[in-house]
PDB file of N, CA, C and O in Angstrom:
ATOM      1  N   UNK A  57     -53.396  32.408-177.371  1.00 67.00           N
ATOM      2  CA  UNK A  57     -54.159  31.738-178.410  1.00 67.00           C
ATOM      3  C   UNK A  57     -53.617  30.320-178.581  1.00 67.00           C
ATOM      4  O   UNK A  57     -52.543  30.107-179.144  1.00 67.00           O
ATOM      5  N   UNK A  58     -54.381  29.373-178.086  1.00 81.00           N
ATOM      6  CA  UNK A  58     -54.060  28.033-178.859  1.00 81.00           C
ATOM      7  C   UNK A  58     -53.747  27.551-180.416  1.00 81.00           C
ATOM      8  O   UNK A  58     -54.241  28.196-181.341  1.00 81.00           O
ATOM      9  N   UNK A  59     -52.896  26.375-180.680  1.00 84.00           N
ATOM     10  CA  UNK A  59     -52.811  26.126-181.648  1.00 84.00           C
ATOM     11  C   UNK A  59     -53.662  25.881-182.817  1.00 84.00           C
ATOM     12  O   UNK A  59     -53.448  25.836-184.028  1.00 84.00           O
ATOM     13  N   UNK A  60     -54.809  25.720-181.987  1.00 85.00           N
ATOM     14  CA  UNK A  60     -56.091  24.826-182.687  1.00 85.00           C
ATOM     15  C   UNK A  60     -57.055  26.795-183.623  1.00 85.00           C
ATOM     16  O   UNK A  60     -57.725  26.883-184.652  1.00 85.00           O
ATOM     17  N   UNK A  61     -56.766  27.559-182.943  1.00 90.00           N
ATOM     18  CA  UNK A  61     -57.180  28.637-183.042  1.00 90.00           C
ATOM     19  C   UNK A  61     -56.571  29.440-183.832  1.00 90.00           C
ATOM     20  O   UNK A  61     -57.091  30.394-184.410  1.00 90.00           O
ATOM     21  N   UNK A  62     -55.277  29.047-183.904  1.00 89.00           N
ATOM     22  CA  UNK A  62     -54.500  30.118-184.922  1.00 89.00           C
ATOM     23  C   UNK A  62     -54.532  29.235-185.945  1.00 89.00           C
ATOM     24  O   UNK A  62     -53.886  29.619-186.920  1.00 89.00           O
ATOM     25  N   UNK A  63     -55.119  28.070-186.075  1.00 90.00           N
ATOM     26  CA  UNK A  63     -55.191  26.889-187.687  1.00 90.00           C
ATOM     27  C   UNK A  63     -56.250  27.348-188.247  1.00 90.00           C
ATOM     28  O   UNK A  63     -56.404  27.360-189.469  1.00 90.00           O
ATOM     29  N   UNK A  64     -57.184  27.821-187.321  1.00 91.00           N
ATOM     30  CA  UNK A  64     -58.454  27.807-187.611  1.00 91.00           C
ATOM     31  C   UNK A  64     -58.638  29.535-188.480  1.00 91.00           C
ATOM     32  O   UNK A  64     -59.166  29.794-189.561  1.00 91.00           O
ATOM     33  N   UNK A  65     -58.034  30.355-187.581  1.00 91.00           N
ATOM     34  CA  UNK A  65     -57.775  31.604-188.005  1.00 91.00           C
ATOM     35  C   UNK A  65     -57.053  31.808-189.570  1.00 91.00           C
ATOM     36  O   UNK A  65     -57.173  32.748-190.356  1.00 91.00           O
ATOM     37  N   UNK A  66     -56.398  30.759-189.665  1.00 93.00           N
ATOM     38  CA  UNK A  66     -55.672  31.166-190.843  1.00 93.00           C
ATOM     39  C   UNK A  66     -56.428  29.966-192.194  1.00 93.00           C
ATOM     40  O   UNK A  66     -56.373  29.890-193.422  1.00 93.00           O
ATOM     41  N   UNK A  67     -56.907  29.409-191.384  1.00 91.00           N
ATOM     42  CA  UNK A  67     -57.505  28.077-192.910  1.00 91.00           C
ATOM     43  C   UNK A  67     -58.259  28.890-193.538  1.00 91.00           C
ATOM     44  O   UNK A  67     -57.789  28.578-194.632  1.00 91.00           O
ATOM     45  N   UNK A  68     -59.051  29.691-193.810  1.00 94.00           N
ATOM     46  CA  UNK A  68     -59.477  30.514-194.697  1.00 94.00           C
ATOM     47  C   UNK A  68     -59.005  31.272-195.642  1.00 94.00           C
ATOM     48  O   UNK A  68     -59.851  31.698-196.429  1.00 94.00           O
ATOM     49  N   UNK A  69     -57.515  31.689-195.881  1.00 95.00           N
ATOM     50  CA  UNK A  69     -56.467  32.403-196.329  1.00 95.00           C
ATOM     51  C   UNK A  69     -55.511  31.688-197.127  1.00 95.00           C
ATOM     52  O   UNK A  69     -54.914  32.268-198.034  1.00 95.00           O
ATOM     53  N   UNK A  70     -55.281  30.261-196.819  1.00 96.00           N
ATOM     54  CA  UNK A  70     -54.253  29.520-196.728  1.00 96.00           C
ATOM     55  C   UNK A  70     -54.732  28.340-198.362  1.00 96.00           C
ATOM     56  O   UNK A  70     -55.824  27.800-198.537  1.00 96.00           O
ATOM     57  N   UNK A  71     -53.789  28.279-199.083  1.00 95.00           N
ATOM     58  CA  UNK A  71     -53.661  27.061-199.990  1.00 95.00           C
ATOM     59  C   UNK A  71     -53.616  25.771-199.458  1.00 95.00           C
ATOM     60  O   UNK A  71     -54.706  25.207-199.552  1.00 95.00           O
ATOM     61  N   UNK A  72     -52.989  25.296-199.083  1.00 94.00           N
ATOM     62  CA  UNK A  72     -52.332  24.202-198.673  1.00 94.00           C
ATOM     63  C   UNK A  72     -52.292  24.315-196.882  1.00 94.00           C
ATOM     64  O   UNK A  72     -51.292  24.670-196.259  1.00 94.00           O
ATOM     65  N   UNK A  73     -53.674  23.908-196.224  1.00 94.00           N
ATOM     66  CA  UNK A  73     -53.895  23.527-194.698  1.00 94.00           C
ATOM     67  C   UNK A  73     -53.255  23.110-194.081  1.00 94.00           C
ATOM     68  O   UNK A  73     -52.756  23.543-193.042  1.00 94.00           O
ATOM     69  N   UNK A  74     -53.078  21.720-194.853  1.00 94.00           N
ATOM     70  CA  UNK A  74     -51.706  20.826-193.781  1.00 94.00           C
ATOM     71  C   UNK A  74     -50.821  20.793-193.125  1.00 94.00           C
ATOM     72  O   UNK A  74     -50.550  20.104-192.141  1.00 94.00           O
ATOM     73  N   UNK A  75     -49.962  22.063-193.991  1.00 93.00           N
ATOM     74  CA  UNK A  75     -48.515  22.028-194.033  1.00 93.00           C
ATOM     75  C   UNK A  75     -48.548  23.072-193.040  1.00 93.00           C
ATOM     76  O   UNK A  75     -47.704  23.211-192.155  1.00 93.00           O
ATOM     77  N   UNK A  76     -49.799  23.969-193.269  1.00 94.00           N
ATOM     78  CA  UNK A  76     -49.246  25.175-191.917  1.00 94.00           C
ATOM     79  C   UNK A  76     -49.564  24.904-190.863  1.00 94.00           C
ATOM     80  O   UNK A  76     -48.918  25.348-189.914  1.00 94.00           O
ATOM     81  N   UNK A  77     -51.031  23.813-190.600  1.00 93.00           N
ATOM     82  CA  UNK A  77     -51.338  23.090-189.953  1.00 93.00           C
ATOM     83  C   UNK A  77     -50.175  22.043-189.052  1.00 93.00           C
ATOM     84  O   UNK A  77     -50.365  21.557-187.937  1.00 93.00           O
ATOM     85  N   UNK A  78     -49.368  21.942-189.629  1.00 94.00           N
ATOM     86  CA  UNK A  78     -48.214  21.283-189.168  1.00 94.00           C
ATOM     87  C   UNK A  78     -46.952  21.879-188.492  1.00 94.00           C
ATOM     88  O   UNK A  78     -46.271  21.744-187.475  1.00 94.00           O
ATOM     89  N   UNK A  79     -47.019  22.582-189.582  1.00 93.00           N
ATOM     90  CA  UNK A  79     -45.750  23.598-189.060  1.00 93.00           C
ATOM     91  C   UNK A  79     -46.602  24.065-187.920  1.00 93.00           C
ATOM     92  O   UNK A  79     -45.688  24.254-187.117  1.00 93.00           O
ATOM     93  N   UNK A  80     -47.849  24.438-187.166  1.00 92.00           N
ATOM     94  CA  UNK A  80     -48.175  24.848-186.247  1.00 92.00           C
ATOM     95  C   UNK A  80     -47.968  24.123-184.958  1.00 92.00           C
ATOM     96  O   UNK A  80     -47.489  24.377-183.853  1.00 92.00           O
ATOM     97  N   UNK A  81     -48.464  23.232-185.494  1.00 92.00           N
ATOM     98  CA  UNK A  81     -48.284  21.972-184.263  1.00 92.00           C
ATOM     99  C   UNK A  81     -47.600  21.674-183.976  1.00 92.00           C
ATOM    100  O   UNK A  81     -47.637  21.363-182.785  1.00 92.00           O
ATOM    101  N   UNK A  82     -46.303  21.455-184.713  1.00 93.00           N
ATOM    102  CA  UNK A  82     -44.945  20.916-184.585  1.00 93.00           C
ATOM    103  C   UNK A  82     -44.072  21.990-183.741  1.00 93.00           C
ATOM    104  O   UNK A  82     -42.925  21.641-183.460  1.00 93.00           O
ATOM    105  N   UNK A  83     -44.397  22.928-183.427  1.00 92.00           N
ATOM    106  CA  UNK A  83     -43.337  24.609-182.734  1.00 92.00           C
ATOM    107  C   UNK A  83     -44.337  24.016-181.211  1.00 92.00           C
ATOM    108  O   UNK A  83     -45.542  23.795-181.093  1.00 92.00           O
ATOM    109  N   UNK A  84     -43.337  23.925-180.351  1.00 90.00           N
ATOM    110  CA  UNK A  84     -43.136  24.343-179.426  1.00 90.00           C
ATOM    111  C   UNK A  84     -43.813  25.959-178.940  1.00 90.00           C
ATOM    112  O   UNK A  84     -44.304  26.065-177.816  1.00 90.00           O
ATOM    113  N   UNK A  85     -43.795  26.592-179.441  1.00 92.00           N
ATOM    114  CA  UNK A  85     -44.795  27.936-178.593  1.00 92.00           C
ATOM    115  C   UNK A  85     -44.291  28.816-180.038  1.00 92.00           C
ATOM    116  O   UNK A  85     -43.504  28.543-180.945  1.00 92.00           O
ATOM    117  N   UNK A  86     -45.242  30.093-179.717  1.00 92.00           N
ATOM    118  CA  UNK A  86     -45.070  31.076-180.926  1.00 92.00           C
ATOM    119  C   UNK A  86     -43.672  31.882-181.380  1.00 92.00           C
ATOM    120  O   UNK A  86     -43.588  32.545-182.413  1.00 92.00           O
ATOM    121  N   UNK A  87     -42.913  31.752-180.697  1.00 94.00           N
ATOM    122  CA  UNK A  87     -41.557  32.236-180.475  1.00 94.00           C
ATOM    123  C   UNK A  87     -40.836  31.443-181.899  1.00 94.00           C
ATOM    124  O   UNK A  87     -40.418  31.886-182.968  1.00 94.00           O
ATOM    125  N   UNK A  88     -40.939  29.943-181.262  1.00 95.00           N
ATOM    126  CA  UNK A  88     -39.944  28.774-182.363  1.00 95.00           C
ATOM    127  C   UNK A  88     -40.767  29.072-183.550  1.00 95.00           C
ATOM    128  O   UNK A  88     -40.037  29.429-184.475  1.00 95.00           O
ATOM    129  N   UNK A  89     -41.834  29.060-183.821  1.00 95.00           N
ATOM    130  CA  UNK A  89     -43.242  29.227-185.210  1.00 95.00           C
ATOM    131  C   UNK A  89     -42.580  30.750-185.849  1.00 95.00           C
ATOM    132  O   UNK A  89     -42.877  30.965-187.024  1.00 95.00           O
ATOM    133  N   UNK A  90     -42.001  31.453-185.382  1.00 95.00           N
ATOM    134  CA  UNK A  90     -42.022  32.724-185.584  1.00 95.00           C
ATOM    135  C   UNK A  90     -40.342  32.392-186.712  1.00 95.00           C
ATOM    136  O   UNK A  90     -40.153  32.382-187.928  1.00 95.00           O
ATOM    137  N   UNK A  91     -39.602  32.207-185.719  1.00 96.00           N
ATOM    138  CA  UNK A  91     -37.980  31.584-185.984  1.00 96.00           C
ATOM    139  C   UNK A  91     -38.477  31.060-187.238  1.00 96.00           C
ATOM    140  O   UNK A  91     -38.521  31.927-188.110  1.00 96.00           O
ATOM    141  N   UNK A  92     -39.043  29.381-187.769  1.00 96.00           N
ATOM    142  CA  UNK A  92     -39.143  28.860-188.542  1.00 96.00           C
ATOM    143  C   UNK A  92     -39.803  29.563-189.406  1.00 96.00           C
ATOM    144  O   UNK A  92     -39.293  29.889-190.478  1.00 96.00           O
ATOM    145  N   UNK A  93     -40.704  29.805-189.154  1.00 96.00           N
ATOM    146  CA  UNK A  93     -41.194  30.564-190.639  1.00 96.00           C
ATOM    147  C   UNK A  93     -40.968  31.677-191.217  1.00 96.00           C
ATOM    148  O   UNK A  93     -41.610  32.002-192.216  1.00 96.00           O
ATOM    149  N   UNK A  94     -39.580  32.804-190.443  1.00 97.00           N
ATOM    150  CA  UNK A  94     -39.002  33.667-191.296  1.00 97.00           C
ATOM    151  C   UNK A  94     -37.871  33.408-192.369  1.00 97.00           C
ATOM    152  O   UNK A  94     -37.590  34.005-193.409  1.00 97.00           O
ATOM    153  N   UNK A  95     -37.059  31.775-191.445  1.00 97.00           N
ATOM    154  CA  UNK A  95     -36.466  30.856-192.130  1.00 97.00           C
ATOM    155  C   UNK A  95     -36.863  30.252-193.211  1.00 97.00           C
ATOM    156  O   UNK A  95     -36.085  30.120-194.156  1.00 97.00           O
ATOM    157  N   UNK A  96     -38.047  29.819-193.252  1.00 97.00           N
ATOM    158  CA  UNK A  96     -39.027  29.233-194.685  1.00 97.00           C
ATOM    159  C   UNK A  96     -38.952  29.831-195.548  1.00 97.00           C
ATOM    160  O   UNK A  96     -38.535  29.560-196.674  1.00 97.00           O
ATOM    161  N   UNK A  97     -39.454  30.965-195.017  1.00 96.00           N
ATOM    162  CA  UNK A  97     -40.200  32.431-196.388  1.00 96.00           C
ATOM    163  C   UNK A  97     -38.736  32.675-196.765  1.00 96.00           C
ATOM    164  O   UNK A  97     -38.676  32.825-197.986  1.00 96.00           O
ATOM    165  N   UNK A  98     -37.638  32.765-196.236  1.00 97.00           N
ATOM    166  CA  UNK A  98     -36.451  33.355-196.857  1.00 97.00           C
ATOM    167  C   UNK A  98     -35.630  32.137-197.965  1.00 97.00           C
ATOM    168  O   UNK A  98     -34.704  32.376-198.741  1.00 97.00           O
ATOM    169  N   UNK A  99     -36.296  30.861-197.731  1.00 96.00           N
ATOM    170  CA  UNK A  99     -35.670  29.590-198.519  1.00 96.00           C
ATOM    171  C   UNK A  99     -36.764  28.971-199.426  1.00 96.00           C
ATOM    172  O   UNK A  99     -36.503  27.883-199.939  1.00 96.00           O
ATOM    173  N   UNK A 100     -38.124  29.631-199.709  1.00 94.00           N
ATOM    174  CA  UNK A 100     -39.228  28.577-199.806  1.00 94.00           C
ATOM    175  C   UNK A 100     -38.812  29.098-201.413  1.00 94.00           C
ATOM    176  O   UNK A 100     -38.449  30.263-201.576  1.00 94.00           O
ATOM    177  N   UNK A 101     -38.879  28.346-202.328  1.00 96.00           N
ATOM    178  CA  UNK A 101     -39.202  28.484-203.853  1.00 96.00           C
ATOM    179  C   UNK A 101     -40.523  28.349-204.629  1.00 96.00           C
ATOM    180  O   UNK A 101     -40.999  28.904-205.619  1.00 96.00           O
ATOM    181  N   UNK A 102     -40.895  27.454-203.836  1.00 95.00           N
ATOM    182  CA  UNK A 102     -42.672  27.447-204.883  1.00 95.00           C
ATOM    183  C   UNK A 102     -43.637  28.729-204.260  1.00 95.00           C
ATOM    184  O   UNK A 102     -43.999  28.551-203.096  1.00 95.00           O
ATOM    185  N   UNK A 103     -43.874  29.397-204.605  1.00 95.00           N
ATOM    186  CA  UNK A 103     -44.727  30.574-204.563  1.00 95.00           C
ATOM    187  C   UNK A 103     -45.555  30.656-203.599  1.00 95.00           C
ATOM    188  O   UNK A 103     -45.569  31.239-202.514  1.00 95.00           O
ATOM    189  N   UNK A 104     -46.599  29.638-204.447  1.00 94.00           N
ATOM    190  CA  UNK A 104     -47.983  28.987-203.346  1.00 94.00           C
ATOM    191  C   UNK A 104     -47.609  29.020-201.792  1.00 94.00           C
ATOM    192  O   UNK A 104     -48.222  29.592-200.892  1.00 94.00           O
ATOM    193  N   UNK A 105     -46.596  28.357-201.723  1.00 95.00           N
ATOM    194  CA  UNK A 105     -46.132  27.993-200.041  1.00 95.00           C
ATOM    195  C   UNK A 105     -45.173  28.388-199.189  1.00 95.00           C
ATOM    196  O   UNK A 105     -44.698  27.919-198.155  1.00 95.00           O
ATOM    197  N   UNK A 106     -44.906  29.771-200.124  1.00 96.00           N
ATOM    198  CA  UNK A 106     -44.065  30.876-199.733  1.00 96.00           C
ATOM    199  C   UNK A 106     -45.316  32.450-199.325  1.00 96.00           C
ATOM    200  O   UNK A 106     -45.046  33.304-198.481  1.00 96.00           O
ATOM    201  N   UNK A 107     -46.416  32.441-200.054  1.00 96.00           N
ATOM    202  CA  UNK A 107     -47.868  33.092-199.676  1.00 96.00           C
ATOM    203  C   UNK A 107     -48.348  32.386-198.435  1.00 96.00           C
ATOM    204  O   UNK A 107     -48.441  33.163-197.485  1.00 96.00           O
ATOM    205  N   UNK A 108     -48.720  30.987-198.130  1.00 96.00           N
ATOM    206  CA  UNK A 108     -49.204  30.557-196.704  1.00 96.00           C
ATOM    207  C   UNK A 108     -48.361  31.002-196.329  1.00 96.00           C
ATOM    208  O   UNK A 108     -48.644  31.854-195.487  1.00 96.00           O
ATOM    209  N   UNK A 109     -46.951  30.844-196.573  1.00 96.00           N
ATOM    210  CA  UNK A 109     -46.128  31.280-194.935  1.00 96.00           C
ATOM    211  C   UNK A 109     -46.151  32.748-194.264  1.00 96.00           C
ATOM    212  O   UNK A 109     -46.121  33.244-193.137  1.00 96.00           O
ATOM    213  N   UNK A 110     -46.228  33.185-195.716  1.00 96.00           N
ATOM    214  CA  UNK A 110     -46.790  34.925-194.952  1.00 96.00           C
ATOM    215  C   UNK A 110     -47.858  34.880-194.940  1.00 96.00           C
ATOM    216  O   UNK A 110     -47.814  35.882-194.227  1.00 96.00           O
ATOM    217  N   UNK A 111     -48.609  34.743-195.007  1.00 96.00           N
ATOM    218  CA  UNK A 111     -50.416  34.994-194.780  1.00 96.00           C
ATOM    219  C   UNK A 111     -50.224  34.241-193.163  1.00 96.00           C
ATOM    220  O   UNK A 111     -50.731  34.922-192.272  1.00 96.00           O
ATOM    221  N   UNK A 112     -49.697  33.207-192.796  1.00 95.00           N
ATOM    222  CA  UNK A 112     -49.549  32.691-191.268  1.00 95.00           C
ATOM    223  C   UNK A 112     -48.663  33.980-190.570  1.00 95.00           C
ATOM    224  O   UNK A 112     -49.123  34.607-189.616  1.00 95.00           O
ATOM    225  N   UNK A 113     -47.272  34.302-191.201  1.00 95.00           N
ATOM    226  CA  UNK A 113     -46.717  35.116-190.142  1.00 95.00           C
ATOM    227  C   UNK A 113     -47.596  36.415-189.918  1.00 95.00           C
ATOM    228  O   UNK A 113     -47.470  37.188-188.968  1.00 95.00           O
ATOM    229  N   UNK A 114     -48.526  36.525-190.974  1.00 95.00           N
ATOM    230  CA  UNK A 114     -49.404  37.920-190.782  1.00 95.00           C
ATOM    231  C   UNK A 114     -50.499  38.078-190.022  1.00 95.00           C
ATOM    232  O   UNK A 114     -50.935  39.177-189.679  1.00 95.00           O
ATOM    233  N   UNK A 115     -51.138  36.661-189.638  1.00 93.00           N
ATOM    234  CA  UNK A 115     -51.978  36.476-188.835  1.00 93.00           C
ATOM    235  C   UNK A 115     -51.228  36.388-187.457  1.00 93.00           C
ATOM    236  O   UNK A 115     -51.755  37.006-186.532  1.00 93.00           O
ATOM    237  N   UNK A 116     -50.176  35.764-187.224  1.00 93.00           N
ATOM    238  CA  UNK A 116     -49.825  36.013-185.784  1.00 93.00           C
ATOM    239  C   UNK A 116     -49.296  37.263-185.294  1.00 93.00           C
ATOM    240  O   UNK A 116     -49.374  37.698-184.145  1.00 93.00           O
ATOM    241  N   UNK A 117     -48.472  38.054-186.813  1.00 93.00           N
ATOM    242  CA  UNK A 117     -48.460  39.764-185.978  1.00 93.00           C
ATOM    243  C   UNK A 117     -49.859  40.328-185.598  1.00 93.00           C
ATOM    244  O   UNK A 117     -49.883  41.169-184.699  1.00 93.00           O
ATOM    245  N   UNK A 118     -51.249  39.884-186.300  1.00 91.00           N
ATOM    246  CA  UNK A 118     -51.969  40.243-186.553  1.00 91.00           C
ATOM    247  C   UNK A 118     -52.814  40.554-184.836  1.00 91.00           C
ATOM    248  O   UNK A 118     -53.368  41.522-184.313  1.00 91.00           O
ATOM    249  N   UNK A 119     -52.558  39.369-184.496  1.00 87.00           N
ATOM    250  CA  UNK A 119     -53.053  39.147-183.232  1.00 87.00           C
ATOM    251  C   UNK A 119     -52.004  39.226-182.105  1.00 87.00           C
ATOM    252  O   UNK A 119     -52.200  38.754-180.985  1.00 87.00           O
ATOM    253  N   UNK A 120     -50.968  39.807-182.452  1.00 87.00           N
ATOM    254  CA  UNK A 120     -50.030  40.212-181.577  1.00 87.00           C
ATOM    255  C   UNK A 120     -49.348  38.812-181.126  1.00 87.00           C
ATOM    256  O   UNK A 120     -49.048  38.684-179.939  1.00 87.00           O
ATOM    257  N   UNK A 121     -49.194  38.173-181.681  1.00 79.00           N
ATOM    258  CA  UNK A 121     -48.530  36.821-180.541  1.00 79.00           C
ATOM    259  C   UNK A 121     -46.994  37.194-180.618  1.00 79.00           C
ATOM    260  O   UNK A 121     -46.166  36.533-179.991  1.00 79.00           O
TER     261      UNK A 121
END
């Protein structure tokens, strides 16, 4: 699955587009995306953007990546 596809997959779910939108683009392959955003969710404090980050890691177990 391309990057453009898993943004797209998850913008419907998601508060704040950009940022996961970014964090997508910015990883190197699903492996590093995976790393960073269990790192996030375990440090994130504002709520809102601690929900995108799991609603993203749930879409990529979702689809097996």
């Amino acid at each position: 699955m391309e990057n453009r596809e898993l943004v797209m997959e998850t913008a419907p779910y998601v508060q704040n587009m950009e940022y996961i939108r970014e964090l997508i683009e910015e990883s190197e392959n699903i492996e590093e995306l995976k790393i960073k955003l269990t790192e996030l969710i375990n440090n994130e404090q504002n709520v809102a953007k601690k929900t995108d980050l799991k609603i993203l890691m749930e879409k990529i177990e979702e689809f097996g990546l």
